[in-house]
Coordinates of C-alpha atoms and ligand atoms in Angstrom, one line a residue:
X1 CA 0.0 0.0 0.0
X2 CA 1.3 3.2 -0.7
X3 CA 0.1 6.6 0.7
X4 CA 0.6 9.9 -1.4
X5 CA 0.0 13.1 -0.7
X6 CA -0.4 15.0 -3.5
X7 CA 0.9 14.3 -7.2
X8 CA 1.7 17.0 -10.1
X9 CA 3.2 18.2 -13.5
X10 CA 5.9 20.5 -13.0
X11 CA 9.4 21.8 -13.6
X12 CA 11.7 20.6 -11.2
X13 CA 12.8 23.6 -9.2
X14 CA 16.0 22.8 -7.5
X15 CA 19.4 21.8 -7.7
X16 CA 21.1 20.0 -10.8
X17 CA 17.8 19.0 -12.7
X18 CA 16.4 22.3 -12.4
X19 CA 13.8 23.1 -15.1
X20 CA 13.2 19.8 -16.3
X21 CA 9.5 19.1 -16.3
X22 CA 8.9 16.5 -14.1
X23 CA 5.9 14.6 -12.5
X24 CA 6.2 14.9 -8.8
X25 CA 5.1 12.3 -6.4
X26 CA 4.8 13.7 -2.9
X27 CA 4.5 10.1 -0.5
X28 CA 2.8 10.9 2.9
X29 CA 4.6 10.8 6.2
X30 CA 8.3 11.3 7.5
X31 CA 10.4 9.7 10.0
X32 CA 12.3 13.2 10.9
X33 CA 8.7 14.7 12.1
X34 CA 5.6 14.3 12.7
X35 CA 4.3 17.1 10.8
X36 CA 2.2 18.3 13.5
X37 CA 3.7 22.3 14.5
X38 CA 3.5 20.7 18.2
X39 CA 6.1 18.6 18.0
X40 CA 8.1 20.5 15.9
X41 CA 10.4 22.1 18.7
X42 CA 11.5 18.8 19.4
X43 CA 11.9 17.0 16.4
X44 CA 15.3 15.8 14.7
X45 CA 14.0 18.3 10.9
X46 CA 12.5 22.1 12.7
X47 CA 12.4 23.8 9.7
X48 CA 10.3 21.5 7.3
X49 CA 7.7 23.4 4.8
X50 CA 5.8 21.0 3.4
X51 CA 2.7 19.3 4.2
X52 CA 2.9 15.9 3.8
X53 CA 0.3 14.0 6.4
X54 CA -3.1 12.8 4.4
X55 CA -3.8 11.8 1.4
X56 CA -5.9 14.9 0.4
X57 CA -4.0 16.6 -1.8
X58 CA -4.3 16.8 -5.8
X59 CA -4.2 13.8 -7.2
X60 CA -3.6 12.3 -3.9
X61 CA -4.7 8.4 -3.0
X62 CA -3.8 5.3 -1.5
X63 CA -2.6 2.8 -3.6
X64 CA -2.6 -1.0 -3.5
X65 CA -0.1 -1.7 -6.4
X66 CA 2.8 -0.6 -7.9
X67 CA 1.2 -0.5 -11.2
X68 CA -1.8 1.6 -10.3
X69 CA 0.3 3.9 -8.8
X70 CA 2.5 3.8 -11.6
X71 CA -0.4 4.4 -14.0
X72 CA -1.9 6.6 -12.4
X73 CA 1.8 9.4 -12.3
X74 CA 1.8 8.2 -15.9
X75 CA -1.7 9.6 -16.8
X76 CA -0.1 12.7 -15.3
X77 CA 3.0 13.1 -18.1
X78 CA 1.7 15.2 -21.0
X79 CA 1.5 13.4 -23.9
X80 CA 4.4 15.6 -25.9
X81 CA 5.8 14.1 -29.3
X82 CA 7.7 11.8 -27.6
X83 CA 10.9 12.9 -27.6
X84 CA 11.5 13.7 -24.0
X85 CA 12.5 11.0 -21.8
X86 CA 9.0 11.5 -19.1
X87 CA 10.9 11.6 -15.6
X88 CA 9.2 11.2 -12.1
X89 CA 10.2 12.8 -8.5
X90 CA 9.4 11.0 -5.6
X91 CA 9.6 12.9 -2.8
X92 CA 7.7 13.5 0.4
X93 CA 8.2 13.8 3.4
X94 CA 10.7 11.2 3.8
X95 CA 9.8 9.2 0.3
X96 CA 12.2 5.9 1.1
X97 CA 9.9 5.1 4.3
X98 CA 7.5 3.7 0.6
X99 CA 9.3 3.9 -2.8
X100 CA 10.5 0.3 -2.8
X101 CA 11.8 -1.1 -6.2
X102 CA 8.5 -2.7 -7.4
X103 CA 7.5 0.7 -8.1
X104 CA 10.8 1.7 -9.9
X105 CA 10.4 -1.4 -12.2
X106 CA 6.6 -0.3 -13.1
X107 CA 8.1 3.7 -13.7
X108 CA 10.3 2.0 -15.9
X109 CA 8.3 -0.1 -17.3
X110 CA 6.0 3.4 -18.4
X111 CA 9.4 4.6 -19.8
X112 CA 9.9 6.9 -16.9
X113 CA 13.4 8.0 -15.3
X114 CA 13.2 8.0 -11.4
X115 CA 14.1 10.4 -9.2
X116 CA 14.4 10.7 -5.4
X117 CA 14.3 13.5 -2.8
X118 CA 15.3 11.8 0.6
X119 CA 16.6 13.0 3.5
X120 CA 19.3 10.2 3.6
X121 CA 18.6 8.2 6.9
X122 CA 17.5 5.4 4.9
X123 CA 19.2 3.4 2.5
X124 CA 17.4 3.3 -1.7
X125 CA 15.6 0.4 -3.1
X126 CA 18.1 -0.2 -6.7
X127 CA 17.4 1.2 -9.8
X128 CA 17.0 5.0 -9.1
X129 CA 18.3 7.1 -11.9
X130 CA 18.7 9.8 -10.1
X131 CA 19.5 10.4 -6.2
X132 CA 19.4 13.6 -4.5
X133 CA 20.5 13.8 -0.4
X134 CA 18.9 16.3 1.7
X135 CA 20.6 15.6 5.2
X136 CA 18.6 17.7 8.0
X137 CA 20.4 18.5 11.1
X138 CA 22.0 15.8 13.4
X139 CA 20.6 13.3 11.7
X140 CA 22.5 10.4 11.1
X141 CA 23.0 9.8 7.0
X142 CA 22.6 6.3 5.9
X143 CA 23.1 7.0 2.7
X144 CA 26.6 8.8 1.7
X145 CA 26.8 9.1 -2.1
X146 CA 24.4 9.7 -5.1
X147 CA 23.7 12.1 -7.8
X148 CA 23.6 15.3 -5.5
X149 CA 23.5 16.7 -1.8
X150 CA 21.8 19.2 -1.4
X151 CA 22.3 21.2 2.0
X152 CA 20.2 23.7 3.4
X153 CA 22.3 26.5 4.7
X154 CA 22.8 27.2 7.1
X155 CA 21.5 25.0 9.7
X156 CA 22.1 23.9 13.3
X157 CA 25.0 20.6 13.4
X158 CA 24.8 20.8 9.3
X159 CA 27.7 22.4 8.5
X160 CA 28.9 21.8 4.8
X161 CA 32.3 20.3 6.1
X162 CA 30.6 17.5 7.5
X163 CA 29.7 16.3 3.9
X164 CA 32.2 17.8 1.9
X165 CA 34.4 14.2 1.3
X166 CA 31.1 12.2 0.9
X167 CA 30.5 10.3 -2.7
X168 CA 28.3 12.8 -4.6
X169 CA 28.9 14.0 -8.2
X170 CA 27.2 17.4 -7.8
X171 CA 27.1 19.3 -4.2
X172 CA 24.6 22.1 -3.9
X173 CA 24.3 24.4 -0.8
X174 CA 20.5 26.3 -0.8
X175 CA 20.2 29.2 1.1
X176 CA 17.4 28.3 4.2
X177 CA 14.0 30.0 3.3
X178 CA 11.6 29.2 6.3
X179 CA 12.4 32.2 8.3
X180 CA 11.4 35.3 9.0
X181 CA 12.4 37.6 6.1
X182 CA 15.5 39.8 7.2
X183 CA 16.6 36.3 8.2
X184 CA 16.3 34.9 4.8
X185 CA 18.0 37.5 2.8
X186 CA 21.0 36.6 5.5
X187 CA 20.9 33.1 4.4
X188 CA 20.9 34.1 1.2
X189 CA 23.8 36.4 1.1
X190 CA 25.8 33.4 3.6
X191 CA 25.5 30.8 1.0
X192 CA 26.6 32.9 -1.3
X193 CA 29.5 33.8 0.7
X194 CA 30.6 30.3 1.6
X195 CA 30.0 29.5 -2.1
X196 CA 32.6 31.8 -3.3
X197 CA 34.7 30.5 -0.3
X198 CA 34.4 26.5 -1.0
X199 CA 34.3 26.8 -5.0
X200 CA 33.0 22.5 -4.5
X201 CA 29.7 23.6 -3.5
X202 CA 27.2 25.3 -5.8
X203 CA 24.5 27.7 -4.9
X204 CA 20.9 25.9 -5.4
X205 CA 17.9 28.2 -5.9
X206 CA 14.2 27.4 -5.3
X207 CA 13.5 28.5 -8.9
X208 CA 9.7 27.5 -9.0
X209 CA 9.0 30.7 -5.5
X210 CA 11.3 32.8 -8.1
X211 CA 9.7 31.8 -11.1
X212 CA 5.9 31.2 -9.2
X213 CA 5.5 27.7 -10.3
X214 CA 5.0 25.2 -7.7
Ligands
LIG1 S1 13.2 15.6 6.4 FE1 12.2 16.7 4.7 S2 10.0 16.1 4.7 FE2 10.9 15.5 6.7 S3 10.5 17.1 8.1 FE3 12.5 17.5 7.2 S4 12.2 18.9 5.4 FE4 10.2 18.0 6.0

């Protein structure tokens, strides 16, 4: 059974796939927090934006199989000429506590590429094209190379050096937005700071709040 959120047609708005159009599966739940603003203050992620408890979002459901699910983020893909290789996000909450790899062989089976957005406390199912690592705070990262990290900054026992010799081809620092605003514009002008001071990492933008795409 797999429980999702919400699901979408979109351009991928972050990191080192940004602007591709992408079908974006948002799983319910996350083993960082609750989701509930009560237990925020003492959960291991405090600065989480999403909503990902329920299954009442668009296009949201609860699905038995791997192929209904799979059929049902295909019916989502545009049906272009053809020549663009259809690509899925799966992301959540934390999307690894569901995606297992009978739903990457059904993707693939619809000619999809598969992507994933995890926080990196639990290790992938195979056959993920492409992995993205968000690691939140202390948490403990079970999974130490992929695709791309991509680091909020700044953030409480996150610091970029903790990362910086992990096994990732791209590495991405993304200036903290959930804060108040004269906060924000300090994150922003920090990453770029520590971007021009550690030329390895690269500055990520939330292009779709720029943009005003979701
Ligand atoms: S790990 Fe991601 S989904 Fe989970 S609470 Fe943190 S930001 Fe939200």
């Amino acid at each position: 059974m797999y429980s999702v959120k919400e699901a979408f047609y979109t351009l991928q708005g972050e990191g080192g796939q940004a602007g591709r159009a992408s079908v974006f599966c948002r799983f319910t739940g996350c083993n960082l927090w609750s989701g509930r603003e009560r237990d925020r203050a003492t959960a291991a992620c405090t600065f989480c934006d999403t909503d990902f408890l329920g299954t009442d979002g668009q296009n949201g459901g609860r699905f038995d199989k791997a192929e209904a699910l799979a059929a049902h983020l295909t019916a989502l893909w545009p049906d272009h000429d053809g020549v663009a290789t259809p690509y899925v996000v799966f992301t959540g909450g934390e999307p690894l506590l569901q995606l297992d790899e009978a739903l990457i062989v059904a993707m693939h089976r619809q000619g999809f590429e598969v992507a994933v957005e995890t926080n990196g406390t639990i290790m992938p199912p195979p056959g993920i094209d492409w992995l993205c690592v968000s690691p939140k705070g202390a948490s403990e990262l079970a999974v130490t190379g992929g695709d791309e990290i991509k680091l909020v900054y700044p953030q409480q026992d996150a610091a970029p050096e903790r990362f910086q010799r992990l096994d990732f081809r791209h590495f991405f620092l993304q200036p903290m937005d959930s804060a108040p605003l004269g906060k924000r514009e300090n994150h922003m002008s920090a990453t770029v700071a520590y971007c021009l001071a550690h030329p390895q990492w690269r500055l990520s933008l939330q292009t779709h709040k720029i943009a005003g795409f979701d």
